[in-house]
Coordinates of C-alpha atoms in Angstrom, one line a residue:
X1 CA 133.5 208.5 -15.0
X2 CA 136.6 209.0 -17.2
X3 CA 138.6 210.1 -14.2
X4 CA 137.6 207.1 -12.1
X5 CA 137.0 204.3 -14.5
X6 CA 138.5 205.2 -17.9
X7 CA 136.6 204.6 -21.1
X8 CA 133.3 202.7 -21.1
X9 CA 133.6 199.5 -23.2
X10 CA 137.3 199.4 -22.8
X11 CA 138.3 199.7 -19.2
X12 CA 134.8 199.3 -17.7
X13 CA 131.2 198.3 -18.5
X14 CA 128.0 199.4 -16.8
X15 CA 126.3 196.5 -15.1
X16 CA 123.0 197.4 -13.5
X17 CA 124.0 201.1 -13.8
X18 CA 127.2 200.4 -11.8
X19 CA 130.6 200.7 -13.4
X20 CA 132.5 197.4 -13.3
X21 CA 136.1 197.2 -14.4
X22 CA 136.7 195.1 -17.6
X23 CA 139.2 192.2 -18.0
X24 CA 141.7 194.8 -19.4
X25 CA 141.9 196.1 -15.8
X26 CA 141.1 193.1 -13.7
X27 CA 142.6 190.2 -15.7
X28 CA 145.3 191.9 -17.7
X29 CA 148.0 189.3 -18.7
X30 CA 150.8 191.8 -18.7
X31 CA 150.3 193.6 -15.4
X32 CA 148.3 193.5 -12.1
X33 CA 145.1 195.4 -11.7
X34 CA 146.7 198.3 -9.8
X35 CA 149.2 198.8 -12.6
X36 CA 146.5 198.6 -15.2
X37 CA 144.5 201.2 -13.4
X38 CA 147.5 203.5 -13.3
X39 CA 148.0 203.0 -17.0
X40 CA 144.4 203.3 -18.2
X41 CA 142.5 205.1 -15.5
X42 CA 145.0 207.3 -13.7
X43 CA 143.6 210.3 -12.0
X44 CA 145.5 213.6 -12.4
X45 CA 144.7 216.7 -10.5
X46 CA 141.8 217.4 -8.2
X47 CA 138.2 216.3 -8.6
X48 CA 135.7 213.8 -7.3
X49 CA 137.2 210.4 -6.5
X50 CA 135.0 207.3 -6.5
X51 CA 136.7 205.3 -3.8
X52 CA 134.3 202.4 -4.4
X53 CA 136.4 201.5 -7.4
X54 CA 139.1 200.3 -5.1
X55 CA 136.8 197.7 -3.6
X56 CA 136.5 196.0 -6.9
X57 CA 140.2 195.0 -6.8
X58 CA 140.4 194.3 -3.1
X59 CA 137.1 192.8 -1.9
X60 CA 134.5 190.4 -2.8
X61 CA 130.9 191.6 -3.1
X62 CA 129.9 190.3 0.4
X63 CA 132.7 192.4 2.1
X64 CA 131.8 195.4 0.0
X65 CA 128.2 195.1 1.2
X66 CA 129.4 194.8 4.8
X67 CA 130.8 198.3 4.5
X68 CA 127.3 199.7 4.1
X69 CA 126.0 197.6 6.9
X70 CA 128.7 198.8 9.4
X71 CA 128.7 202.3 8.1
X72 CA 124.9 202.8 8.4
X73 CA 124.3 205.9 10.4
X74 CA 128.0 206.1 11.1
X75 CA 128.0 209.9 11.4
X76 CA 124.9 210.0 13.5
X77 CA 126.9 209.2 16.6
X78 CA 129.5 211.8 16.1
X79 CA 129.6 214.5 18.8
X80 CA 128.9 217.9 17.4
X81 CA 131.4 220.7 18.0
X82 CA 130.5 221.4 21.6
X83 CA 132.0 224.2 23.7
X84 CA 132.9 223.9 27.3
X85 CA 133.1 226.8 29.7
X86 CA 136.5 227.9 30.8
X87 CA 136.1 226.2 34.1
X88 CA 134.7 223.0 32.5
X89 CA 137.6 223.0 30.0
X90 CA 140.2 223.1 32.7
X91 CA 138.5 220.4 34.8
X92 CA 137.9 218.2 31.8
X93 CA 141.5 218.4 30.6
X94 CA 142.8 217.6 34.1
X95 CA 140.6 214.5 34.3
X96 CA 140.6 213.3 30.7
X97 CA 144.3 213.4 30.1
X98 CA 144.9 210.6 32.7
X99 CA 141.8 208.7 31.6
X100 CA 142.8 208.7 28.0
X101 CA 146.3 207.5 28.8
X102 CA 144.9 204.7 31.0
X103 CA 142.4 203.6 28.3
X104 CA 145.1 203.7 25.6
X105 CA 147.4 201.6 27.8
X106 CA 144.7 199.0 28.4
X107 CA 143.0 198.7 25.1
X108 CA 145.5 196.7 23.1
X109 CA 146.3 194.3 25.9
X110 CA 142.6 193.5 26.2
X111 CA 142.2 193.1 22.5
X112 CA 145.3 191.0 22.1
X113 CA 144.5 188.8 25.1
X114 CA 147.6 189.7 27.1
X115 CA 145.3 191.1 29.8
X116 CA 142.5 188.9 30.8
X117 CA 138.9 190.1 30.3
X118 CA 138.4 188.8 33.9
X119 CA 140.1 192.1 34.9
X120 CA 137.7 194.3 32.9
X121 CA 135.6 195.1 36.0
X122 CA 138.7 196.3 37.7
X123 CA 139.4 198.4 34.6
X124 CA 136.0 200.1 34.7
X125 CA 136.3 200.5 38.5
X126 CA 139.6 202.3 37.9
X127 CA 137.9 204.6 35.4
X128 CA 135.2 205.4 38.0
X129 CA 138.0 206.2 40.5
X130 CA 139.5 208.5 37.9
X131 CA 136.1 210.3 37.8
X132 CA 135.0 209.3 34.3
X133 CA 131.4 210.2 35.5
X134 CA 132.4 213.8 35.8
X135 CA 134.0 213.8 32.4
X136 CA 130.8 212.5 30.9
X137 CA 128.8 215.0 32.9
X138 CA 130.9 217.9 31.5
X139 CA 130.5 216.6 27.9
X140 CA 126.8 216.1 28.5
X141 CA 126.4 219.7 29.8
X142 CA 128.3 221.1 26.8
X143 CA 126.2 219.0 24.4
X144 CA 122.9 220.1 26.1
X145 CA 124.0 223.8 25.6
X146 CA 124.8 223.1 21.9
X147 CA 121.4 221.4 21.3
X148 CA 119.6 224.3 23.0
X149 CA 121.0 226.9 20.5

């Protein structure tokens, strides 16, 4: 707690068992909250860092709660460290390099609206022509082998 929040009763108070920065940090008349944290709560060296403390200065409670909503089971969808066969790896790289480049080139224009979403079907059709189904199949086979261990 000392590392992350400073001294209880001076730089933070416990409210419902959660540390909340005091006015010395959040409403200091002589400096902004970041400078006050540097002065009173500065971390030195290694150790556990409570990153939620940053949210107190940068976010309202609703946006802080939204982190937990959007992060729920966030790691559950991460692909485990699968291994492809030598043949699969060669084929995968040959296909995926071009697919990745194409997707990267098209993503920002779709998001920014410079490429109309009316062309999205053509985008996915191009991915099919680039053999995205085979890329998925290779990944699925590698995943199935991993899960069968």
